[in-house]
Amino acid sequence: MSHALNLRLRNSSGLAITVAVHIAMGAALLIGFDIVSLKAPPRPPLMTKPIPEPIKRVQTVEPITTEQTVTIDVPEPLVGPVVSDPLWTHPVTAEPLVDPKGGPEAVRPLIIDPPLPAGPSTGAKLDPRYAAGFQPPYPSASQRLGEAGTVVLHVAIDASGRVTAATVARSSGFARLDAAAVAHALAKWRFVAALANGVAVVAERDISVVFRIENAR
């Protein structure tokens, strides 16, 4: 029995070896005749990614500053003796101004206000040449009715002595007498013009006009 088992094992081993040899030979033949070809695995696709341009950074340089003390040389004002004149409206220097530091003489034109013209100053007065015609005519109706009284007129007089306006500053109490006085002043009155430092000027003044029956014409 053991002999038969050994024989069987040998036959099985020989058969396995024979089969393996045949398989190896068949594979060699297939490879030799390019019957079997092995394909290489496909390569993965090439992926590209854009590279961003580098960011250019501007480097700022802070300016270097230093604090410096600035001094301003302000010259002292030029002064000189001052005199005043009652006829002049502003004081003026009596002599050229001189630099107090001892420098050269300052050359500067002096502005001098001209003095006011010298002369009398008077108010407006009735012109004696027209004195005879000063009294206004007495209204006939006022005479019959016995109206009488005093009118105070406020008159404006120009530089030639004429009356340019006349108003009743205080009434006589009768409208006819007031109106007669105003009309006569505008038409007949003449004045010697008022003077300011010898120059004729416009003026205003009040004048009384008296109406009495006994003086009626």
PDB file of N, CA and C in Angstrom, residues 99-191:
ATOM      1  N   ASP A  99      14.474 157.716  10.624  1.00  0.00           N
ATOM      2  CA  ASP A  99      14.527 156.352  11.136  1.00  0.00           C
ATOM      3  C   ASP A  99      15.121 156.381  12.543  1.00  0.00           C
ATOM      4  N   PRO A 100      14.408 155.876  13.585  1.00  0.00           N
ATOM      5  CA  PRO A 100      14.943 155.926  14.955  1.00  0.00           C
ATOM      6  C   PRO A 100      16.192 155.076  15.139  1.00  0.00           C
ATOM      7  N   LYS A 101      16.475 154.141  14.229  1.00  0.00           N
ATOM      8  CA  LYS A 101      17.661 153.306  14.364  1.00  0.00           C
ATOM      9  C   LYS A 101      18.915 154.002  13.817  1.00  0.00           C
ATOM     10  N   GLY A 102      18.774 155.207  13.339  1.00  0.00           N
ATOM     11  CA  GLY A 102      19.933 155.918  12.834  1.00  0.00           C
ATOM     12  C   GLY A 102      20.166 155.718  11.352  1.00  0.00           C
ATOM     13  N   GLY A 103      19.174 155.160  10.651  1.00  0.00           N
ATOM     14  CA  GLY A 103      19.329 154.938   9.223  1.00  0.00           C
ATOM     15  C   GLY A 103      19.126 156.216   8.444  1.00  0.00           C
ATOM     16  N   PRO A 104      19.079 156.090   7.131  1.00  0.00           N
ATOM     17  CA  PRO A 104      18.877 157.296   6.306  1.00  0.00           C
ATOM     18  C   PRO A 104      17.494 157.890   6.511  1.00  0.00           C
ATOM     19  N   GLU A 105      17.349 159.111   6.140  1.00  0.00           N
ATOM     20  CA  GLU A 105      16.068 159.801   6.277  1.00  0.00           C
ATOM     21  C   GLU A 105      15.004 159.108   5.448  1.00  0.00           C
ATOM     22  N   ALA A 106      13.825 158.978   6.033  1.00  0.00           N
ATOM     23  CA  ALA A 106      12.712 158.386   5.301  1.00  0.00           C
ATOM     24  C   ALA A 106      12.152 159.406   4.327  1.00  0.00           C
ATOM     25  N   VAL A 107      11.985 158.981   3.100  1.00  0.00           N
ATOM     26  CA  VAL A 107      11.415 159.871   2.084  1.00  0.00           C
ATOM     27  C   VAL A 107       9.971 159.438   1.888  1.00  0.00           C
ATOM     28  N   ARG A 108       9.061 160.263   2.343  1.00  0.00           N
ATOM     29  CA  ARG A 108       7.645 159.927   2.261  1.00  0.00           C
ATOM     30  C   ARG A 108       6.858 161.210   2.057  1.00  0.00           C
ATOM     31  N   PRO A 109       5.957 161.227   1.061  1.00  0.00           N
ATOM     32  CA  PRO A 109       5.165 162.449   0.875  1.00  0.00           C
ATOM     33  C   PRO A 109       4.206 162.655   2.039  1.00  0.00           C
ATOM     34  N   LEU A 110       4.082 163.882   2.477  1.00  0.00           N
ATOM     35  CA  LEU A 110       3.179 164.214   3.570  1.00  0.00           C
ATOM     36  C   LEU A 110       1.816 164.571   3.006  1.00  0.00           C
ATOM     37  N   ILE A 111       0.776 163.914   3.532  1.00  0.00           N
ATOM     38  CA  ILE A 111      -0.595 164.195   3.103  1.00  0.00           C
ATOM     39  C   ILE A 111      -1.160 165.226   4.068  1.00  0.00           C
ATOM     40  N   ILE A 112      -1.423 166.404   3.567  1.00  0.00           N
ATOM     41  CA  ILE A 112      -1.911 167.506   4.397  1.00  0.00           C
ATOM     42  C   ILE A 112      -3.286 167.920   3.890  1.00  0.00           C
ATOM     43  N   ASP A 113      -4.265 167.899   4.778  1.00  0.00           N
ATOM     44  CA  ASP A 113      -5.591 168.368   4.401  1.00  0.00           C
ATOM     45  C   ASP A 113      -5.555 169.881   4.251  1.00  0.00           C
ATOM     46  N   PRO A 114      -6.152 170.377   3.173  1.00  0.00           N
ATOM     47  CA  PRO A 114      -6.166 171.834   3.017  1.00  0.00           C
ATOM     48  C   PRO A 114      -7.017 172.480   4.106  1.00  0.00           C
ATOM     49  N   PRO A 115      -6.603 173.599   4.617  1.00  0.00           N
ATOM     50  CA  PRO A 115      -7.390 174.269   5.655  1.00  0.00           C
ATOM     51  C   PRO A 115      -8.711 174.767   5.102  1.00  0.00           C
ATOM     52  N   LEU A 116      -9.696 174.787   5.963  1.00  0.00           N
ATOM     53  CA  LEU A 116     -10.996 175.309   5.550  1.00  0.00           C
ATOM     54  C   LEU A 116     -10.872 176.794   5.223  1.00  0.00           C
ATOM     55  N   PRO A 117     -11.663 177.245   4.242  1.00  0.00           N
ATOM     56  CA  PRO A 117     -11.585 178.675   3.901  1.00  0.00           C
ATOM     57  C   PRO A 117     -11.980 179.542   5.097  1.00  0.00           C
ATOM     58  N   ALA A 118     -11.221 180.553   5.322  1.00  0.00           N
ATOM     59  CA  ALA A 118     -11.503 181.451   6.448  1.00  0.00           C
ATOM     60  C   ALA A 118     -12.570 182.461   6.039  1.00  0.00           C
ATOM     61  N   GLY A 119     -13.490 182.767   6.946  1.00  0.00           N
ATOM     62  CA  GLY A 119     -14.548 183.725   6.664  1.00  0.00           C
ATOM     63  C   GLY A 119     -15.631 183.642   7.704  1.00  0.00           C
ATOM     64  N   PRO A 120     -16.596 184.534   7.660  1.00  0.00           N
ATOM     65  CA  PRO A 120     -17.662 184.548   8.674  1.00  0.00           C
ATOM     66  C   PRO A 120     -18.664 183.431   8.444  1.00  0.00           C
ATOM     67  N   SER A 121     -19.360 183.083   9.502  1.00  0.00           N
ATOM     68  CA  SER A 121     -20.453 182.112   9.441  1.00  0.00           C
ATOM     69  C   SER A 121     -21.678 182.796  10.022  1.00  0.00           C
ATOM     70  N   THR A 122     -22.689 183.003   9.191  1.00  0.00           N
ATOM     71  CA  THR A 122     -23.905 183.721   9.608  1.00  0.00           C
ATOM     72  C   THR A 122     -25.131 182.989   9.099  1.00  0.00           C
ATOM     73  N   GLY A 123     -26.263 183.267   9.706  1.00  0.00           N
ATOM     74  CA  GLY A 123     -27.520 182.716   9.250  1.00  0.00           C
ATOM     75  C   GLY A 123     -28.139 183.583   8.159  1.00  0.00           C
ATOM     76  N   ALA A 124     -29.177 183.042   7.509  1.00  0.00           N
ATOM     77  CA  ALA A 124     -29.867 183.793   6.454  1.00  0.00           C
ATOM     78  C   ALA A 124     -30.633 184.968   7.059  1.00  0.00           C
ATOM     79  N   LYS A 125     -30.585 186.113   6.368  1.00  0.00           N
ATOM     80  CA  LYS A 125     -31.274 187.323   6.830  1.00  0.00           C
ATOM     81  C   LYS A 125     -32.132 187.877   5.709  1.00  0.00           C
ATOM     82  N   LEU A 126     -33.204 188.565   6.106  1.00  0.00           N
ATOM     83  CA  LEU A 126     -34.044 189.215   5.100  1.00  0.00           C
ATOM     84  C   LEU A 126     -33.238 190.265   4.354  1.00  0.00           C
ATOM     85  N   ASP A 127     -33.362 190.242   3.044  1.00  0.00           N
ATOM     86  CA  ASP A 127     -32.653 191.223   2.221  1.00  0.00           C
ATOM     87  C   ASP A 127     -33.333 192.581   2.400  1.00  0.00           C
ATOM     88  N   PRO A 128     -32.593 193.577   2.874  1.00  0.00           N
ATOM     89  CA  PRO A 128     -33.232 194.885   3.093  1.00  0.00           C
ATOM     90  C   PRO A 128     -33.800 195.498   1.821  1.00  0.00           C
ATOM     91  N   ARG A 129     -33.335 195.096   0.670  1.00  0.00           N
ATOM     92  CA  ARG A 129     -33.874 195.646  -0.576  1.00  0.00           C
ATOM     93  C   ARG A 129     -35.306 195.187  -0.824  1.00  0.00           C
ATOM     94  N   TYR A 130     -35.716 194.091  -0.166  1.00  0.00           N
ATOM     95  CA  TYR A 130     -37.065 193.576  -0.343  1.00  0.00           C
ATOM     96  C   TYR A 130     -37.895 193.738   0.940  1.00  0.00           C
ATOM     97  N   ALA A 131     -37.413 194.555   1.874  1.00  0.00           N
ATOM     98  CA  ALA A 131     -38.108 194.725   3.153  1.00  0.00           C
ATOM     99  C   ALA A 131     -39.490 195.335   2.977  1.00  0.00           C
ATOM    100  N   ALA A 132     -39.641 196.241   1.988  1.00  0.00           N
ATOM    101  CA  ALA A 132     -40.941 196.914   1.796  1.00  0.00           C
ATOM    102  C   ALA A 132     -42.022 195.933   1.374  1.00  0.00           C
ATOM    103  N   GLY A 133     -41.645 194.871   0.732  1.00  0.00           N
ATOM    104  CA  GLY A 133     -42.644 193.898   0.279  1.00  0.00           C
ATOM    105  C   GLY A 133     -42.743 192.679   1.175  1.00  0.00           C
ATOM    106  N   PHE A 134     -42.287 192.804   2.453  1.00  0.00           N
ATOM    107  CA  PHE A 134     -42.304 191.644   3.335  1.00  0.00           C
ATOM    108  C   PHE A 134     -43.715 191.251   3.751  1.00  0.00           C
ATOM    109  N   GLN A 135     -44.578 192.246   4.114  1.00  0.00           N
ATOM    110  CA  GLN A 135     -45.910 191.955   4.663  1.00  0.00           C
ATOM    111  C   GLN A 135     -46.845 191.462   3.554  1.00  0.00           C
ATOM    112  N   PRO A 136     -47.504 190.314   3.756  1.00  0.00           N
ATOM    113  CA  PRO A 136     -48.436 189.813   2.750  1.00  0.00           C
ATOM    114  C   PRO A 136     -49.698 190.681   2.686  1.00  0.00           C
ATOM    115  N   PRO A 137     -50.369 190.731   1.546  1.00  0.00           N
ATOM    116  CA  PRO A 137     -51.645 191.436   1.456  1.00  0.00           C
ATOM    117  C   PRO A 137     -52.685 190.798   2.383  1.00  0.00           C
ATOM    118  N   TYR A 138     -53.513 191.651   2.998  1.00  0.00           N
ATOM    119  CA  TYR A 138     -54.538 191.150   3.927  1.00  0.00           C
ATOM    120  C   TYR A 138     -55.712 190.643   3.083  1.00  0.00           C
ATOM    121  N   PRO A 139     -56.115 189.375   3.244  1.00  0.00           N
ATOM    122  CA  PRO A 139     -57.265 188.884   2.490  1.00  0.00           C
ATOM    123  C   PRO A 139     -58.521 189.710   2.815  1.00  0.00           C
ATOM    124  N   SER A 140     -59.244 190.102   1.771  1.00  0.00           N
ATOM    125  CA  SER A 140     -60.423 190.954   1.962  1.00  0.00           C
ATOM    126  C   SER A 140     -61.496 190.251   2.778  1.00  0.00           C
ATOM    127  N   ALA A 141     -61.669 188.960   2.581  1.00  0.00           N
ATOM    128  CA  ALA A 141     -62.674 188.217   3.346  1.00  0.00           C
ATOM    129  C   ALA A 141     -62.307 188.196   4.819  1.00  0.00           C
ATOM    130  N   SER A 142     -61.009 188.098   5.118  1.00  0.00           N
ATOM    131  CA  SER A 142     -60.571 188.103   6.513  1.00  0.00           C
ATOM    132  C   SER A 142     -60.799 189.458   7.146  1.00  0.00           C
ATOM    133  N   GLN A 143     -60.635 190.546   6.334  1.00  0.00           N
ATOM    134  CA  GLN A 143     -60.912 191.879   6.870  1.00  0.00           C
ATOM    135  C   GLN A 143     -62.384 192.010   7.232  1.00  0.00           C
ATOM    136  N   ARG A 144     -63.277 191.582   6.352  1.00  0.00           N
ATOM    137  CA  ARG A 144     -64.703 191.712   6.616  1.00  0.00           C
ATOM    138  C   ARG A 144     -65.104 190.897   7.840  1.00  0.00           C
ATOM    139  N   LEU A 145     -64.487 189.714   7.989  1.00  0.00           N
ATOM    140  CA  LEU A 145     -64.859 188.836   9.094  1.00  0.00           C
ATOM    141  C   LEU A 145     -64.079 189.141  10.361  1.00  0.00           C
ATOM    142  N   GLY A 146     -63.133 190.062  10.293  1.00  0.00           N
ATOM    143  CA  GLY A 146     -62.355 190.428  11.467  1.00  0.00           C
ATOM    144  C   GLY A 146     -61.342 189.369  11.879  1.00  0.00           C
ATOM    145  N   GLU A 147     -60.824 188.587  10.888  1.00  0.00           N
ATOM    146  CA  GLU A 147     -59.832 187.555  11.210  1.00  0.00           C
ATOM    147  C   GLU A 147     -58.452 188.196  11.358  1.00  0.00           C
ATOM    148  N   ALA A 148     -57.762 187.860  12.423  1.00  0.00           N
ATOM    149  CA  ALA A 148     -56.427 188.398  12.676  1.00  0.00           C
ATOM    150  C   ALA A 148     -55.633 187.373  13.475  1.00  0.00           C
ATOM    151  N   GLY A 149     -54.319 187.523  13.417  1.00  0.00           N
ATOM    152  CA  GLY A 149     -53.473 186.582  14.168  1.00  0.00           C
ATOM    153  C   GLY A 149     -52.045 186.565  13.626  1.00  0.00           C
ATOM    154  N   THR A 150     -51.227 185.693  14.196  1.00  0.00           N
ATOM    155  CA  THR A 150     -49.810 185.581  13.813  1.00  0.00           C
ATOM    156  C   THR A 150     -49.540 184.182  13.260  1.00  0.00           C
ATOM    157  N   VAL A 151     -48.930 184.173  12.073  1.00  0.00           N
ATOM    158  CA  VAL A 151     -48.549 182.909  11.427  1.00  0.00           C
ATOM    159  C   VAL A 151     -47.027 182.748  11.543  1.00  0.00           C
ATOM    160  N   VAL A 152     -46.566 181.588  11.987  1.00  0.00           N
ATOM    161  CA  VAL A 152     -45.117 181.287  12.000  1.00  0.00           C
ATOM    162  C   VAL A 152     -44.834 180.344  10.826  1.00  0.00           C
ATOM    163  N   LEU A 153     -43.989 180.832   9.887  1.00  0.00           N
ATOM    164  CA  LEU A 153     -43.628 180.042   8.716  1.00  0.00           C
ATOM    165  C   LEU A 153     -42.227 179.464   8.882  1.00  0.00           C
ATOM    166  N   HIS A 154     -42.068 178.216   8.425  1.00  0.00           N
ATOM    167  CA  HIS A 154     -40.732 177.588   8.349  1.00  0.00           C
ATOM    168  C   HIS A 154     -40.338 177.591   6.878  1.00  0.00           C
ATOM    169  N   VAL A 155     -39.266 178.326   6.547  1.00  0.00           N
ATOM    170  CA  VAL A 155     -38.870 178.498   5.151  1.00  0.00           C
ATOM    171  C   VAL A 155     -37.488 177.894   4.919  1.00  0.00           C
ATOM    172  N   ALA A 156     -37.304 177.357   3.698  1.00  0.00           N
ATOM    173  CA  ALA A 156     -35.999 176.857   3.260  1.00  0.00           C
ATOM    174  C   ALA A 156     -35.443 177.843   2.244  1.00  0.00           C
ATOM    175  N   ILE A 157     -34.170 178.200   2.404  1.00  0.00           N
ATOM    176  CA  ILE A 157     -33.546 179.253   1.598  1.00  0.00           C
ATOM    177  C   ILE A 157     -32.308 178.665   0.923  1.00  0.00           C
ATOM    178  N   ASP A 158     -32.188 178.850  -0.401  1.00  0.00           N
ATOM    179  CA  ASP A 158     -31.027 178.303  -1.098  1.00  0.00           C
ATOM    180  C   ASP A 158     -29.836 179.264  -1.011  1.00  0.00           C
ATOM    181  N   ALA A 159     -28.739 178.901  -1.667  1.00  0.00           N
ATOM    182  CA  ALA A 159     -27.512 179.692  -1.572  1.00  0.00           C
ATOM    183  C   ALA A 159     -27.613 181.034  -2.279  1.00  0.00           C
ATOM    184  N   SER A 160     -28.657 181.206  -3.113  1.00  0.00           N
ATOM    185  CA  SER A 160     -28.850 182.509  -3.766  1.00  0.00           C
ATOM    186  C   SER A 160     -29.784 183.429  -2.986  1.00  0.00           C
ATOM    187  N   GLY A 161     -30.402 182.936  -1.907  1.00  0.00           N
ATOM    188  CA  GLY A 161     -31.289 183.745  -1.078  1.00  0.00           C
ATOM    189  C   GLY A 161     -32.758 183.580  -1.405  1.00  0.00           C
ATOM    190  N   ARG A 162     -33.112 182.702  -2.352  1.00  0.00           N
ATOM    191  CA  ARG A 162     -34.523 182.508  -2.695  1.00  0.00           C
ATOM    192  C   ARG A 162     -35.168 181.482  -1.765  1.00  0.00           C
ATOM    193  N   VAL A 163     -36.470 181.636  -1.536  1.00  0.00           N
ATOM    194  CA  VAL A 163     -37.237 180.695  -0.717  1.00  0.00           C
ATOM    195  C   VAL A 163     -37.659 179.538  -1.607  1.00  0.00           C
ATOM    196  N   THR A 164     -37.215 178.351  -1.267  1.00  0.00           N
ATOM    197  CA  THR A 164     -37.557 177.169  -2.055  1.00  0.00           C
ATOM    198  C   THR A 164     -38.714 176.368  -1.468  1.00  0.00           C
ATOM    199  N   ALA A 165     -39.040 176.603  -0.185  1.00  0.00           N
ATOM    200  CA  ALA A 165     -40.161 175.897   0.441  1.00  0.00           C
ATOM    201  C   ALA A 165     -40.628 176.706   1.631  1.00  0.00           C
ATOM    202  N   ALA A 166     -41.944 176.651   1.893  1.00  0.00           N
ATOM    203  CA  ALA A 166     -42.529 177.359   3.035  1.00  0.00           C
ATOM    204  C   ALA A 166     -43.678 176.532   3.576  1.00  0.00           C
ATOM    205  N   THR A 167     -43.653 176.284   4.878  1.00  0.00           N
ATOM    206  CA  THR A 167     -44.717 175.526   5.538  1.00  0.00           C
ATOM    207  C   THR A 167     -45.136 176.263   6.806  1.00  0.00           C
ATOM    208  N   VAL A 168     -46.347 175.976   7.270  1.00  0.00           N
ATOM    209  CA  VAL A 168     -46.869 176.615   8.482  1.00  0.00           C
ATOM    210  C   VAL A 168     -46.347 175.862   9.693  1.00  0.00           C
ATOM    211  N   ALA A 169     -45.480 176.521  10.458  1.00  0.00           N
ATOM    212  CA  ALA A 169     -44.977 175.912  11.695  1.00  0.00           C
ATOM    213  C   ALA A 169     -45.968 176.107  12.834  1.00  0.00           C
ATOM    214  N   ARG A 170     -46.689 177.247  12.835  1.00  0.00           N
ATOM    215  CA  ARG A 170     -47.731 177.501  13.828  1.00  0.00           C
ATOM    216  C   ARG A 170     -48.806 178.356  13.168  1.00  0.00           C
ATOM    217  N   SER A 171     -50.039 177.879  13.213  1.00  0.00           N
ATOM    218  CA  SER A 171     -51.140 178.552  12.510  1.00  0.00           C
ATOM    219  C   SER A 171     -51.633 179.781  13.279  1.00  0.00           C
ATOM    220  N   SER A 172     -52.204 180.691  12.491  1.00  0.00           N
ATOM    221  CA  SER A 172     -52.828 181.879  13.085  1.00  0.00           C
ATOM    222  C   SER A 172     -54.219 181.573  13.615  1.00  0.00           C
ATOM    223  N   GLY A 173     -54.704 180.433  13.253  1.00  0.00           N
ATOM    224  CA  GLY A 173     -56.074 180.065  13.626  1.00  0.00           C
ATOM    225  C   GLY A 173     -57.041 180.267  12.487  1.00  0.00           C
ATOM    226  N   PHE A 174     -56.571 180.844  11.383  1.00  0.00           N
ATOM    227  CA  PHE A 174     -57.436 181.093  10.229  1.00  0.00           C
ATOM    228  C   PHE A 174     -56.709 180.607   8.972  1.00  0.00           C
ATOM    229  N   ALA A 175     -57.368 179.740   8.237  1.00  0.00           N
ATOM    230  CA  ALA A 175     -56.737 179.130   7.070  1.00  0.00           C
ATOM    231  C   ALA A 175     -56.410 180.155   6.000  1.00  0.00           C
ATOM    232  N   ARG A 176     -57.296 181.214   5.843  1.00  0.00           N
ATOM    233  CA  ARG A 176     -57.036 182.223   4.807  1.00  0.00           C
ATOM    234  C   ARG A 176     -55.768 183.002   5.106  1.00  0.00           C
ATOM    235  N   LEU A 177     -55.542 183.328   6.357  1.00  0.00           N
ATOM    236  CA  LEU A 177     -54.332 184.070   6.718  1.00  0.00           C
ATOM    237  C   LEU A 177     -53.083 183.190   6.534  1.00  0.00           C
ATOM    238  N   ASP A 178     -53.165 181.938   6.906  1.00  0.00           N
ATOM    239  CA  ASP A 178     -52.025 181.030   6.733  1.00  0.00           C
ATOM    240  C   ASP A 178     -51.663 180.876   5.260  1.00  0.00           C
ATOM    241  N   ALA A 179     -52.681 180.660   4.422  1.00  0.00           N
ATOM    242  CA  ALA A 179     -52.416 180.473   2.997  1.00  0.00           C
ATOM    243  C   ALA A 179     -51.849 181.731   2.363  1.00  0.00           C
ATOM    244  N   ALA A 180     -52.317 182.904   2.770  1.00  0.00           N
ATOM    245  CA  ALA A 180     -51.810 184.160   2.218  1.00  0.00           C
ATOM    246  C   ALA A 180     -50.338 184.345   2.577  1.00  0.00           C
ATOM    247  N   ALA A 181     -49.949 183.971   3.785  1.00  0.00           N
ATOM    248  CA  ALA A 181     -48.557 184.119   4.204  1.00  0.00           C
ATOM    249  C   ALA A 181     -47.647 183.174   3.418  1.00  0.00           C
ATOM    250  N   VAL A 182     -48.058 181.922   3.220  1.00  0.00           N
ATOM    251  CA  VAL A 182     -47.232 180.953   2.474  1.00  0.00           C
ATOM    252  C   VAL A 182     -47.046 181.396   1.030  1.00  0.00           C
ATOM    253  N   ALA A 183     -48.128 181.814   0.374  1.00  0.00           N
ATOM    254  CA  ALA A 183     -48.023 182.215  -1.032  1.00  0.00           C
ATOM    255  C   ALA A 183     -47.135 183.444  -1.196  1.00  0.00           C
ATOM    256  N   HIS A 184     -47.234 184.412  -0.292  1.00  0.00           N
ATOM    257  CA  HIS A 184     -46.432 185.629  -0.398  1.00  0.00           C
ATOM    258  C   HIS A 184     -44.945 185.332  -0.160  1.00  0.00           C
ATOM    259  N   ALA A 185     -44.627 184.428   0.795  1.00  0.00           N
ATOM    260  CA  ALA A 185     -43.226 184.091   1.076  1.00  0.00           C
ATOM    261  C   ALA A 185     -42.563 183.442  -0.137  1.00  0.00           C
ATOM    262  N   LEU A 186     -43.273 182.550  -0.809  1.00  0.00           N
ATOM    263  CA  LEU A 186     -42.696 181.876  -1.966  1.00  0.00           C
ATOM    264  C   LEU A 186     -42.511 182.834  -3.143  1.00  0.00           C
ATOM    265  N   ALA A 187     -43.385 183.800  -3.268  1.00  0.00           N
ATOM    266  CA  ALA A 187     -43.321 184.678  -4.443  1.00  0.00           C
ATOM    267  C   ALA A 187     -42.440 185.902  -4.233  1.00  0.00           C
ATOM    268  N   LYS A 188     -42.425 186.482  -3.040  1.00  0.00           N
ATOM    269  CA  LYS A 188     -41.801 187.799  -2.873  1.00  0.00           C
ATOM    270  C   LYS A 188     -40.599 187.848  -1.931  1.00  0.00           C
ATOM    271  N   TRP A 189     -40.461 186.955  -1.021  1.00  0.00           N
ATOM    272  CA  TRP A 189     -39.397 187.084  -0.034  1.00  0.00           C
ATOM    273  C   TRP A 189     -38.027 186.786  -0.650  1.00  0.00           C
ATOM    274  N   ARG A 190     -37.027 187.577  -0.252  1.00  0.00           N
ATOM    275  CA  ARG A 190     -35.645 187.357  -0.654  1.00  0.00           C
ATOM    276  C   ARG A 190     -34.765 187.524   0.583  1.00  0.00           C
ATOM    277  N   PHE A 191     -33.688 186.744   0.635  1.00  0.00           N
ATOM    278  CA  PHE A 191     -32.807 186.752   1.799  1.00  0.00           C
ATOM    279  C   PHE A 191     -31.354 186.942   1.367  1.00  0.00           C
TER     280      PHE A 191
END
